[in-house]
Short mmCIF file of C-alpha atoms in Angstrom, two decimals:
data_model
loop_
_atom_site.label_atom_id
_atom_site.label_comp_id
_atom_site.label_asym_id
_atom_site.label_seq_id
_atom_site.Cartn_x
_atom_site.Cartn_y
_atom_site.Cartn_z
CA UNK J 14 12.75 21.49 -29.08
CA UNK J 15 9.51 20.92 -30.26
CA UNK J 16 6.74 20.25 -27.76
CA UNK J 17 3.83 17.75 -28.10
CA UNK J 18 1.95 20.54 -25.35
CA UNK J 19 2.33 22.96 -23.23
CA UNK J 20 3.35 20.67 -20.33
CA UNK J 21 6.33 18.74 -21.88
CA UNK J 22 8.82 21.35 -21.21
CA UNK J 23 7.63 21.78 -17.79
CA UNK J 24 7.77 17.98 -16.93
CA UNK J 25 11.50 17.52 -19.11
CA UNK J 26 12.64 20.59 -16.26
CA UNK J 27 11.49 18.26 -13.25
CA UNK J 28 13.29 15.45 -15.02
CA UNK J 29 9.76 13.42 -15.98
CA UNK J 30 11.23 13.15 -19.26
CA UNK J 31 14.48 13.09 -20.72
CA UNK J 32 16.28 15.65 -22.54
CA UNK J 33 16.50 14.43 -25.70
CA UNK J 34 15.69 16.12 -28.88
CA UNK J 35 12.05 15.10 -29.87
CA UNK J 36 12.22 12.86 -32.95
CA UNK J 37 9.64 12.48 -35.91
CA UNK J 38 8.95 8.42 -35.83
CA UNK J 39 6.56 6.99 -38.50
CA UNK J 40 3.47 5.39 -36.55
CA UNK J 41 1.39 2.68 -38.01
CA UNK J 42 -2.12 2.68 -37.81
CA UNK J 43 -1.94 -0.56 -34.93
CA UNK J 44 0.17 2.33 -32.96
CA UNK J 45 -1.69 4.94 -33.52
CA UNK J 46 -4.92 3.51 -32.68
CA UNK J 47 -2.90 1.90 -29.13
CA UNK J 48 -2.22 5.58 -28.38
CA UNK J 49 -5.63 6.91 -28.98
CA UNK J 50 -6.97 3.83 -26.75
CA UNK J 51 -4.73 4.98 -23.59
CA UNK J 52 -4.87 8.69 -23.55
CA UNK J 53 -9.57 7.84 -23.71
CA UNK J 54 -8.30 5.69 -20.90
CA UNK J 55 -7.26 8.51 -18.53
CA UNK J 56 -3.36 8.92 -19.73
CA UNK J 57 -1.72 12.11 -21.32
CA UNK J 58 0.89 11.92 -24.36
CA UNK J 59 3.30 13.94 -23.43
CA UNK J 60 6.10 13.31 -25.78
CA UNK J 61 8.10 11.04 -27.83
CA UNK J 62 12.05 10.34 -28.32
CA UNK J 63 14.02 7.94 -30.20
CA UNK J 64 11.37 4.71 -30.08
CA UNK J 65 9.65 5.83 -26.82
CA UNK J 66 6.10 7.28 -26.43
CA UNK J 67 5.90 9.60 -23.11
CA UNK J 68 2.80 9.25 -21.02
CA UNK J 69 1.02 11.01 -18.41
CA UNK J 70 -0.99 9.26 -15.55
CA UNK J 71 -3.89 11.51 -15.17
CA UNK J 72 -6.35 9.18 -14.15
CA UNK J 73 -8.41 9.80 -11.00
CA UNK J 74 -7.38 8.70 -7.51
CA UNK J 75 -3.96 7.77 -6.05
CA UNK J 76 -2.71 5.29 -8.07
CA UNK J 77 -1.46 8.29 -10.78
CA UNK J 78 0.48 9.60 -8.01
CA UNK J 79 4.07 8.86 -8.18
CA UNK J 80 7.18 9.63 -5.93
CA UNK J 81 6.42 12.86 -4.10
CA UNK J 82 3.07 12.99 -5.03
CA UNK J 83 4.02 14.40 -8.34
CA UNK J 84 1.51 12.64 -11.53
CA UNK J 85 3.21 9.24 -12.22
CA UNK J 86 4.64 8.98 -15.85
CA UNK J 87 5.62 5.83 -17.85
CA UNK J 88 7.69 5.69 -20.87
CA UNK J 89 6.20 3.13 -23.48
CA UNK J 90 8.23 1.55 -26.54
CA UNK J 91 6.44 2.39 -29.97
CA UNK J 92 6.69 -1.62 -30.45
CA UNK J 93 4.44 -2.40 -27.14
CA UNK J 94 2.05 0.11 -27.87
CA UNK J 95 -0.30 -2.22 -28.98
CA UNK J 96 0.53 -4.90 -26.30
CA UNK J 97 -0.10 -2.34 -23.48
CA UNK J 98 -3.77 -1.18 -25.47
CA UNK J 99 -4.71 -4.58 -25.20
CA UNK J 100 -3.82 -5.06 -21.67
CA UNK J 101 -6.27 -2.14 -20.50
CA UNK J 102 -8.88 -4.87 -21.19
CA UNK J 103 -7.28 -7.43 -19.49
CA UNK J 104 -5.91 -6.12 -15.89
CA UNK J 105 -6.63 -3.49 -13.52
CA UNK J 106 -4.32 -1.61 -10.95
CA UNK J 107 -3.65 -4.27 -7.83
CA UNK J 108 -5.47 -2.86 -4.81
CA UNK J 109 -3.37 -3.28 -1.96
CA UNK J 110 0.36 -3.89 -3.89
CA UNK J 111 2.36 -1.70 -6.74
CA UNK J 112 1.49 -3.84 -9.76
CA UNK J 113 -1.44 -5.08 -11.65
CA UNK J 114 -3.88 -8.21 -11.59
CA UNK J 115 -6.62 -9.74 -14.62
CA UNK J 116 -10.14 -8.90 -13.95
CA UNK J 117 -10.39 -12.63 -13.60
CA UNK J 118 -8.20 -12.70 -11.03
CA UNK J 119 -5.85 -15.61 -12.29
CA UNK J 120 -2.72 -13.63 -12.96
CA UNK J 121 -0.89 -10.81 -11.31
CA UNK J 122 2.16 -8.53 -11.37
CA UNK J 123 3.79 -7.26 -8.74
CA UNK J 124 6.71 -4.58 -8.59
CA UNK J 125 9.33 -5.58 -6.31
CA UNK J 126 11.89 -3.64 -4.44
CA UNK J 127 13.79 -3.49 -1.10
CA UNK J 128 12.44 -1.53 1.50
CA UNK J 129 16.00 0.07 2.94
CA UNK J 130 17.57 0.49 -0.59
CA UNK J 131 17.02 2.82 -2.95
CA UNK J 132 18.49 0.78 -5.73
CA UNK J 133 15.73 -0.67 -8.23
CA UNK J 134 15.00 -4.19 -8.27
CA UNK J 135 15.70 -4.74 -11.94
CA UNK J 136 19.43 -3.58 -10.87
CA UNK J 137 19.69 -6.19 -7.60
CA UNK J 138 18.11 -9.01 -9.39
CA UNK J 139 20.58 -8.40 -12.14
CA UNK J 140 23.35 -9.74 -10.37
CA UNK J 141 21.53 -13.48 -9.68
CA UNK J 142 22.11 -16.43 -11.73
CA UNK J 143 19.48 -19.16 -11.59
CA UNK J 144 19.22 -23.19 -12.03
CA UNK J 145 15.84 -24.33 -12.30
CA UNK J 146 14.07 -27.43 -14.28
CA UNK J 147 12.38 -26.31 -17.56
CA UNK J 148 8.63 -25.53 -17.03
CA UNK J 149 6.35 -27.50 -18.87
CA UNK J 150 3.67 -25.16 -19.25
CA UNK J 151 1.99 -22.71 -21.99
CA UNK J 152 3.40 -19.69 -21.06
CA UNK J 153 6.23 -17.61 -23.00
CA UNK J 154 9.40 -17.07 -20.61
CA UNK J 155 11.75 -14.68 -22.36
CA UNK J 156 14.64 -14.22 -20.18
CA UNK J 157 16.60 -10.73 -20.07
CA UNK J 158 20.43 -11.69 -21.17
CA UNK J 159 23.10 -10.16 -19.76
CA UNK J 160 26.65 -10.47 -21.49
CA UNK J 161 29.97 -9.79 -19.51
CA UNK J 162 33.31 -10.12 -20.43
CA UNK J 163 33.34 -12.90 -17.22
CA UNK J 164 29.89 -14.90 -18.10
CA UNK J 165 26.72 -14.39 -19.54
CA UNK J 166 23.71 -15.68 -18.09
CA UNK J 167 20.13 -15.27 -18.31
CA UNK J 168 17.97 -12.71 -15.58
CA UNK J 169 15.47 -14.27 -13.57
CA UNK J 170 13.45 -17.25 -13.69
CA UNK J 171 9.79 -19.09 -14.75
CA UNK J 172 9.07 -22.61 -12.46
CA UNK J 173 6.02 -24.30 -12.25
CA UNK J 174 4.14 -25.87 -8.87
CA UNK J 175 4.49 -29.40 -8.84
CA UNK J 176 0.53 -29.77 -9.36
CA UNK J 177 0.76 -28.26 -12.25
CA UNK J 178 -1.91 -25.30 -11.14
CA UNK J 179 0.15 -22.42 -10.71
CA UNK J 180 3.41 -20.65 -12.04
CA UNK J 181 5.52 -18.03 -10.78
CA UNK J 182 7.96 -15.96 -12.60
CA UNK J 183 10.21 -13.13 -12.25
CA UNK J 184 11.10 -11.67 -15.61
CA UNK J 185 11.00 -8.10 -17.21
CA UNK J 186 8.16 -5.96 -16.58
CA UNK J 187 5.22 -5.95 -19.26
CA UNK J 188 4.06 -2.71 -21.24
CA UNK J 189 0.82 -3.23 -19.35
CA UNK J 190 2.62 -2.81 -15.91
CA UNK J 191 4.89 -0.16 -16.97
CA UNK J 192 1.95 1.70 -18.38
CA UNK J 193 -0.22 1.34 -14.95
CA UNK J 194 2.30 1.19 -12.18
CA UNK J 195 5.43 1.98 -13.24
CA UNK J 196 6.76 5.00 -11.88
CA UNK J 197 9.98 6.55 -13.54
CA UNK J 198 12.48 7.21 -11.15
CA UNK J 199 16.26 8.44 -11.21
CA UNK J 200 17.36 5.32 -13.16
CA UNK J 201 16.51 4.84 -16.44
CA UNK J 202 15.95 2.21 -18.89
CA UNK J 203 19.62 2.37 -20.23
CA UNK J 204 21.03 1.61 -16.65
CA UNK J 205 19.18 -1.70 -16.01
CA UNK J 206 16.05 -3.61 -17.24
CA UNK J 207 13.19 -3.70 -14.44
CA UNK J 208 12.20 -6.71 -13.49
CA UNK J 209 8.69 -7.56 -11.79
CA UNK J 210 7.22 -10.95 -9.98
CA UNK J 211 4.26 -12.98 -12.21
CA UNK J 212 1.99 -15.27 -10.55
CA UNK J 213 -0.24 -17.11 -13.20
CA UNK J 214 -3.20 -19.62 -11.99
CA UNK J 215 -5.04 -22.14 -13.53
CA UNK J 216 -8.84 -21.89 -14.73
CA UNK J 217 -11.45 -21.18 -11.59
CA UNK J 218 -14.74 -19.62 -11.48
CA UNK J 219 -13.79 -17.83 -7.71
CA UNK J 220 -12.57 -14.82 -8.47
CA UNK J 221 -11.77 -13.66 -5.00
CA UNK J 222 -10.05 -17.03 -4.50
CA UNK J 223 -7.77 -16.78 -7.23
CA UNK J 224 -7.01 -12.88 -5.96
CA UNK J 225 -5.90 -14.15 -2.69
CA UNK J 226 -3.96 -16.86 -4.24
CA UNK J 227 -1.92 -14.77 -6.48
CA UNK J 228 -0.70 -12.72 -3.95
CA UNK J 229 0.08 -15.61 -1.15
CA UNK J 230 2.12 -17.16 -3.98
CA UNK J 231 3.98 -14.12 -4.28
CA UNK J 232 4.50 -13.70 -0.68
CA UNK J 233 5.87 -17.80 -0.38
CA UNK J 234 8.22 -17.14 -3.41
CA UNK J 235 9.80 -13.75 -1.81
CA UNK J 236 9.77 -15.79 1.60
CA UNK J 237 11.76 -18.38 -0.12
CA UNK J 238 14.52 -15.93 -1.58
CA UNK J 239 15.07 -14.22 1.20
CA UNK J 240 15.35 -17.75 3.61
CA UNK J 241 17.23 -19.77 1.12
CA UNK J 242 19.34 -17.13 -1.04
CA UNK J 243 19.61 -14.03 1.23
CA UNK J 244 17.86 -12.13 -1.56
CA UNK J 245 15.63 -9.37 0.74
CA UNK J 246 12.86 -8.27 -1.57
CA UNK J 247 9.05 -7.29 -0.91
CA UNK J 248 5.70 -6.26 -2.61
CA UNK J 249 5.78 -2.38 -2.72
CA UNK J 250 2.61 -0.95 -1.45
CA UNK J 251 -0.16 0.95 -3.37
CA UNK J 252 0.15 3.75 -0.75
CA UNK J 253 3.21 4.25 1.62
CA UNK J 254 1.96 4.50 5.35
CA UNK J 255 4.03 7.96 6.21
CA UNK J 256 4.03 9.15 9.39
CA UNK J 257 1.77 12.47 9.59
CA UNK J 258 4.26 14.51 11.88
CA UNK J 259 7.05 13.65 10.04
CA UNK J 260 6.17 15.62 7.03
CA UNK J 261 5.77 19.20 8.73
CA UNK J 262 7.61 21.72 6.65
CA UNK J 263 10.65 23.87 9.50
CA UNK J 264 8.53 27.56 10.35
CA UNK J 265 9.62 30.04 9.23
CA UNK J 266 10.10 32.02 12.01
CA UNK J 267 12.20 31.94 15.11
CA UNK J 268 11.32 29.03 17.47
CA UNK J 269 11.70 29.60 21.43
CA UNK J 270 14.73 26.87 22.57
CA UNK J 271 15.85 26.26 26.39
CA UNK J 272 18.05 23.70 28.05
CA UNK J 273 16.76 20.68 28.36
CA UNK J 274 14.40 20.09 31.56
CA UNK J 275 12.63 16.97 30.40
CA UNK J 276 14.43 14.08 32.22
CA UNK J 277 13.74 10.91 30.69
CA UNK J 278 14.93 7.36 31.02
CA UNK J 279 17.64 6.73 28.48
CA UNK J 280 15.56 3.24 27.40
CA UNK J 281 12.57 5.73 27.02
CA UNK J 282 14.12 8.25 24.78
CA UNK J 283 15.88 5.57 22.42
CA UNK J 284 12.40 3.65 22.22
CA UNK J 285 10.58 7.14 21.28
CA UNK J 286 13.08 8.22 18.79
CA UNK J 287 13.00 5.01 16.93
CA UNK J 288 9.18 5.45 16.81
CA UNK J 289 10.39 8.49 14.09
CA UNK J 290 13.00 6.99 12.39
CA UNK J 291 10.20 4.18 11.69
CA UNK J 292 8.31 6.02 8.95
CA UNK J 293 8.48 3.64 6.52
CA UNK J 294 7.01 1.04 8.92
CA UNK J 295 4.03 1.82 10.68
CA UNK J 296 3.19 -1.19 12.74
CA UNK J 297 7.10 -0.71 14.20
CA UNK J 298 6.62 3.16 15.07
CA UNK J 299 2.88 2.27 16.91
CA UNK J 300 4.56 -0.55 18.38
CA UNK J 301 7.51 1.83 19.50
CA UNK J 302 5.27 4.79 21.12
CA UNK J 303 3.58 1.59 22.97
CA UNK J 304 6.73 0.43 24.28
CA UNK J 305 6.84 3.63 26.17
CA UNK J 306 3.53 3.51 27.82
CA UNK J 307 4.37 -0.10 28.40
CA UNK J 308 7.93 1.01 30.52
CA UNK J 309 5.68 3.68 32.68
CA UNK J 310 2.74 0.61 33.32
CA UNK J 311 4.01 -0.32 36.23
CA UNK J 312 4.58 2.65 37.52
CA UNK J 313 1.06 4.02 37.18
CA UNK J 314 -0.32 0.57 38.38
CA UNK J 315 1.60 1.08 41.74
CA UNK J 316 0.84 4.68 41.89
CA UNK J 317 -2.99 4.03 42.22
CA UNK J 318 -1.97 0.67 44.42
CA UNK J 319 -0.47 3.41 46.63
CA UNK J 320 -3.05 5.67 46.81
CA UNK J 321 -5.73 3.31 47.47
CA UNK J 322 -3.51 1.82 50.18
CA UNK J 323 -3.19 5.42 51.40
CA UNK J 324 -7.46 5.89 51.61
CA UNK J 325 -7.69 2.58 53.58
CA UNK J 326 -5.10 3.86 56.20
CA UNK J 327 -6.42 7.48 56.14
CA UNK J 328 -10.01 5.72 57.08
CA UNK J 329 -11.26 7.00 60.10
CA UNK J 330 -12.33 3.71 61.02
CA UNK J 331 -8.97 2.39 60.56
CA UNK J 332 -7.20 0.48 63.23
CA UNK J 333 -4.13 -1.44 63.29
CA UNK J 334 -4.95 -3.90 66.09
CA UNK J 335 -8.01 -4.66 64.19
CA UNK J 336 -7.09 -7.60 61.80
CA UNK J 337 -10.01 -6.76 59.13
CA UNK J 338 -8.82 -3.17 58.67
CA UNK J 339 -5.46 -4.71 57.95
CA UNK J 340 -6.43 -7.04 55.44
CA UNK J 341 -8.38 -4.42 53.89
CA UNK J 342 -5.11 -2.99 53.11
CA UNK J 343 -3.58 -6.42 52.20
CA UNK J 344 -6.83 -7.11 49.13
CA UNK J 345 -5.47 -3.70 47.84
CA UNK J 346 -1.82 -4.78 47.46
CA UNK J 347 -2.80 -8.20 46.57
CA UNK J 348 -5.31 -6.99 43.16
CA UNK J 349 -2.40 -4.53 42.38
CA UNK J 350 -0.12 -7.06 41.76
CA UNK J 351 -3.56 -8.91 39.88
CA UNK J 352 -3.66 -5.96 37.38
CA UNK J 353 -3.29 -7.19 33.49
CA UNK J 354 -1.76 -5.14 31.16
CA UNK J 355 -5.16 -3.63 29.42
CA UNK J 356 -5.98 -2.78 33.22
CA UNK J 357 -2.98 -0.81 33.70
CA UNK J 358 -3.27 0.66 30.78
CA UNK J 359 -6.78 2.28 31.58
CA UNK J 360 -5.03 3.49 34.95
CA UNK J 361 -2.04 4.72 32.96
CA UNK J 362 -4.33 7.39 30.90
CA UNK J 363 -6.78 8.15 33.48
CA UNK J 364 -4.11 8.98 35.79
CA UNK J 365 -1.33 10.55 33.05
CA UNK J 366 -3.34 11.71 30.41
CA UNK J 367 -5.33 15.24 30.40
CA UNK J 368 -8.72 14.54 29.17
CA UNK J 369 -9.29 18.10 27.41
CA UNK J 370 -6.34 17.59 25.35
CA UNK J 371 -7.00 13.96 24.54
CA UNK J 372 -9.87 15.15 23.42
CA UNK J 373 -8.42 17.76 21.19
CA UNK J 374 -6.27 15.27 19.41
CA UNK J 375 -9.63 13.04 18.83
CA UNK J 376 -11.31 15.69 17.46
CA UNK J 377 -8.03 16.38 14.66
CA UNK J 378 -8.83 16.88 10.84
CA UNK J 379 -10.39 13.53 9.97
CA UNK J 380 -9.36 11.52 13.49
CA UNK J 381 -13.17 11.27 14.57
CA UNK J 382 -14.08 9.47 11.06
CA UNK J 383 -11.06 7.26 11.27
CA UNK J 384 -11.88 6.12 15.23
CA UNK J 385 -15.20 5.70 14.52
CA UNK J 386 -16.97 2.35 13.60
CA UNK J 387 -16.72 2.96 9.70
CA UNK J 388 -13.01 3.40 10.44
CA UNK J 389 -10.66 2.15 8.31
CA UNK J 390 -8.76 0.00 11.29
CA UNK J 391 -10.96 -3.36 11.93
CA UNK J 392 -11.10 -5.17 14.90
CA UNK J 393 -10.21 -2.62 17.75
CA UNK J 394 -12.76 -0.96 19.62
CA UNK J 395 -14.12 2.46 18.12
CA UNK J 396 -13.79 5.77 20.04
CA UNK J 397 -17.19 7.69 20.49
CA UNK J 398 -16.77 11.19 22.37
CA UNK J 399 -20.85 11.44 22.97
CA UNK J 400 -19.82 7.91 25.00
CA UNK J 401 -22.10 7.52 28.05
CA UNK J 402 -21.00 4.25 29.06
CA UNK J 403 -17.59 4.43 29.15
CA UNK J 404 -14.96 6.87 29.41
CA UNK J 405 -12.97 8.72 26.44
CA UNK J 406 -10.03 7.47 28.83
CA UNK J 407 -11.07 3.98 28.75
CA UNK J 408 -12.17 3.74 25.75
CA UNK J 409 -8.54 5.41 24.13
CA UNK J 410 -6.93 2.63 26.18
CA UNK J 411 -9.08 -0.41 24.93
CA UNK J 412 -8.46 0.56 21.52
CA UNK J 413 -4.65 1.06 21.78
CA UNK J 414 -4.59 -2.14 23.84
CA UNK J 415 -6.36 -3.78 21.28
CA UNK J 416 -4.52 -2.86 18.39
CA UNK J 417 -1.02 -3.38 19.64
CA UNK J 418 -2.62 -7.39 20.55
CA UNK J 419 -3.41 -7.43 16.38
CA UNK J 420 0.18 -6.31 15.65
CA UNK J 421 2.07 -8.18 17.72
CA UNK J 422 -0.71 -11.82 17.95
CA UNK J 423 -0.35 -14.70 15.28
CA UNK J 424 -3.82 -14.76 14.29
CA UNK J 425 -3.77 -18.30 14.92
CA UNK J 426 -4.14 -17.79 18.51
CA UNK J 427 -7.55 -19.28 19.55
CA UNK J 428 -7.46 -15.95 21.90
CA UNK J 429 -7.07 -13.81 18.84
CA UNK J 430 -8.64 -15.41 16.09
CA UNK J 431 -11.62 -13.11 15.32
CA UNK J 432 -9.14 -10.38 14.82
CA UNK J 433 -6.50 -10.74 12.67
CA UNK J 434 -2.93 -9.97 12.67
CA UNK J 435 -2.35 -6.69 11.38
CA UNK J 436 0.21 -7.17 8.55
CA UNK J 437 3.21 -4.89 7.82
CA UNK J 438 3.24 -3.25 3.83
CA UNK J 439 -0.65 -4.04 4.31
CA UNK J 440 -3.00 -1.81 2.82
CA UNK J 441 -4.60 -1.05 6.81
CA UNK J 442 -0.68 -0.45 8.12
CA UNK J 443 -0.71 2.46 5.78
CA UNK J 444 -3.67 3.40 7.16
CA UNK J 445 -2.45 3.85 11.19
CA UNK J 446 -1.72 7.60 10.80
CA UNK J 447 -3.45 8.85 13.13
CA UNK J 448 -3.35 5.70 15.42
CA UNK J 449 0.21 6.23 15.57
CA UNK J 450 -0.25 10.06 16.64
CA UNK J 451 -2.70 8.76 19.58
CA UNK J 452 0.01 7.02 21.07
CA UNK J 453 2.56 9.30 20.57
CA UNK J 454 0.26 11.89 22.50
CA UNK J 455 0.07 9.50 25.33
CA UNK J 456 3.47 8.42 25.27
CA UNK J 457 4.69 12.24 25.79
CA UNK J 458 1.41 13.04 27.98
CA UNK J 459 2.76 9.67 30.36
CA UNK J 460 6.67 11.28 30.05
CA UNK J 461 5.53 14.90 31.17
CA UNK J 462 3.55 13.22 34.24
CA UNK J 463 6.12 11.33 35.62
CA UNK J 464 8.63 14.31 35.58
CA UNK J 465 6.41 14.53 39.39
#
């Protein structure tokens, strides 16, 4: 086999590319000049086959990152060559979603998929049939065909709003997307033709406006499949939110195992254990390690009840005939049942929580850049360990508090509204890392107190 570098061989052995036998194709000079543009543009050729270029993503950052972090490669027909040159002018990678969107802002495409399936979307959306009205608009629909013994029918679908401002489209994927955020997988092109999800806008001057309209369009149409049609699929994220103790690699050497002696509620362990199972979703695993504190919050609230009931009656100057030192005792039961929730919470961690090692968690590779005010989390309080005015206790429980209210809080909520909701796939869920491993250290800091 002959090799176009020193790295094809390599990348056909991890299956980047496939096996085929390299084969001498006759490039014109619109191709060859489309291949020169990409590989200034940050790509690598890295081999051709039959009428496919092999590229390289070796631009900087992690966009070129594919599935397990390996460089993300893309396999380009000699024909589009040219049509995914020009499109380097055109769009950029999408910030927040798998996919692509015009400098302009006016257009997008977004790769689709299904969260719990591993099968592509080109393959599900292969199996739909669509009736729709004929657009009346400028743009070039060209349907994938598929033809079965039983029917043939056309892949996906091009409609137009009924203002006439906007289209949406799901059809095959472009050179241009394949090229910037494709990433080649186990399937290949000969088991299924990848589809993607278009939105196209009419002319604006607001770039940012036309951004966020792209992408709520996209959001309605999936919203619409998955209500009327049962079709379940969603915007893949630019970066998956994985959860940071999940990816430890088994020691090597022997690990010290007893019988169990933790005892813990059977509601407890089944909330906790989801929390891990939840790596793909890291609002849901946050929101799991909080339903643990949230089962020990009474507890802790009528723990302190009872020991400040205790100090009133251990009070020298207590008496029972006397009616004031008896309703002394009453106030105390009557503000613990007064407590809120972010109350109890501060009493939960005070009272369950070992400051040194809370403080050894904040103080974790990276975790006092991420809590701080230039944190990549908005609208929940920031955790400062120099803190004079407030506790690292308190101030651990206001943020948690305060984060779980933007997860769980339609940010409609007058209450709410200059914080809002914190979206699942969004860009700031896959940034809860080690959010998620602050509540999972007070979640098992609250389980080994209570063992009392």
């Amino acid at each position: 086999m002959s090799k176009v570098d020193d790295h094809f061989e390599y990348e056909v052995s991890l299956g980047l590319v496939p096996e085929d036998e390299e084969i001498e194709i006759s490039l014109s000079e619109e191709q060859l000049a489309a291949i020169d543009k990409i590989v200034k543009f940050g790509f690598r050729r890295a081999g051709h086959y039959s009428d496919g270029m092999h590229f390289v993503d070796e631009r900087d950052g992690s966009s070129s990152r594919g599935k397990g972090g390996f460089l993300r490669s893309a396999d380009i027909r000699v024909t589009d060559l040219p049509a995914a040159a020009s499109g380097l002018d055109v769009y950029k990678d999408h910030t927040e979603y798998r996919g692509i969107i015009s400098h302009d802002g006016a257009s997008a495409e977004f790769l689709i998929g299904n969260s719990s399936s591993t099968i592509p979307a080109g393959k599900i959306i292969e199996s739909y049939s669509w009736q729709y009205a004929e657009p009346d608009c400028e743009h070039i629909f060209e349907p994938y065909v598929i033809k079965q013994k039983s029917r043939t029918h056309e892949v996906g679908f091009h409609l137009r709003s009924p203002n006439l401002n906007a289209c949406v489209e799901i059809s095959p994927i472009s050179p241009i997307a394949t090229l910037l955020a494709y990433d080649l997988g186990y399937y290949t092109a000969d088991n299924f033709s990848e589809h993607t999800l278009k939105v196209m806008l009419g002319s604006s001057s607001d770039v940012a406006a036309k951004s966020m309209q792209v992408q709520q369009l996209a959001h309605d149409l999936l919203f619409e499949l998955d209500a009327k049609y049962g079709l379940v699929l969603s915007l893949i994220p630019r970066e998956r939110g994985r959860l940071p103790f999940l990816s430890r690699k088994p020691p090597k050497e022997w690990q010290s195992i007893s019988f169990p002696s933790t005892r813990v509620p059977r509601e407890v362990a089944a909330i906790f254990s989801f929390a891990g199972e939840a790596q793909d979703n890291p609002p849901f695993a946050f929101l799991s390690y909080y339903q643990v504190l949230e089962y020990y919050l009474p507890f802790a609230a009528r723990r302190a009840a009872l020991k400040r009931v205790r100090r009133e009656i251990r009070d020298f100057a207590f008496d029972v005939s006397d009616d004031a030192s008896v309703l002394r005792v009453l106030n105390v039961a009557e503000r613990a049942k007064g407590v809120g929730e972010e109350e109890a919470l501060k009493i939960l961690v005070r009272d369950c929580v070992r400051e040194d090692k809370l403080i050894e968690v904040l103080k974790g590779d990276g975790f006092i850049e991420h809590f701080s005010r230039k944190g990549p989390i908005k609208g929940v309080p920031a955790i400062n360990l120099s803190s004079t005015s407030e506790t690292v206790q308190v101030q651990v429980a206001r943020r948690v508090y305060a984060l779980r209210n933007r997860i769980v809080h339609a940010k409609d909520d007058p209450k709410y509204s200059e914080t809002p909701q914190l979206l699942p796939r969004s860009s700031e869920a896959n940034l809860l890392g080690p959010d998620i491993l602050l509540a999972r250290f007070l979640a098992l800091e609250t389980i080994i107190d209570a063992q009392d």
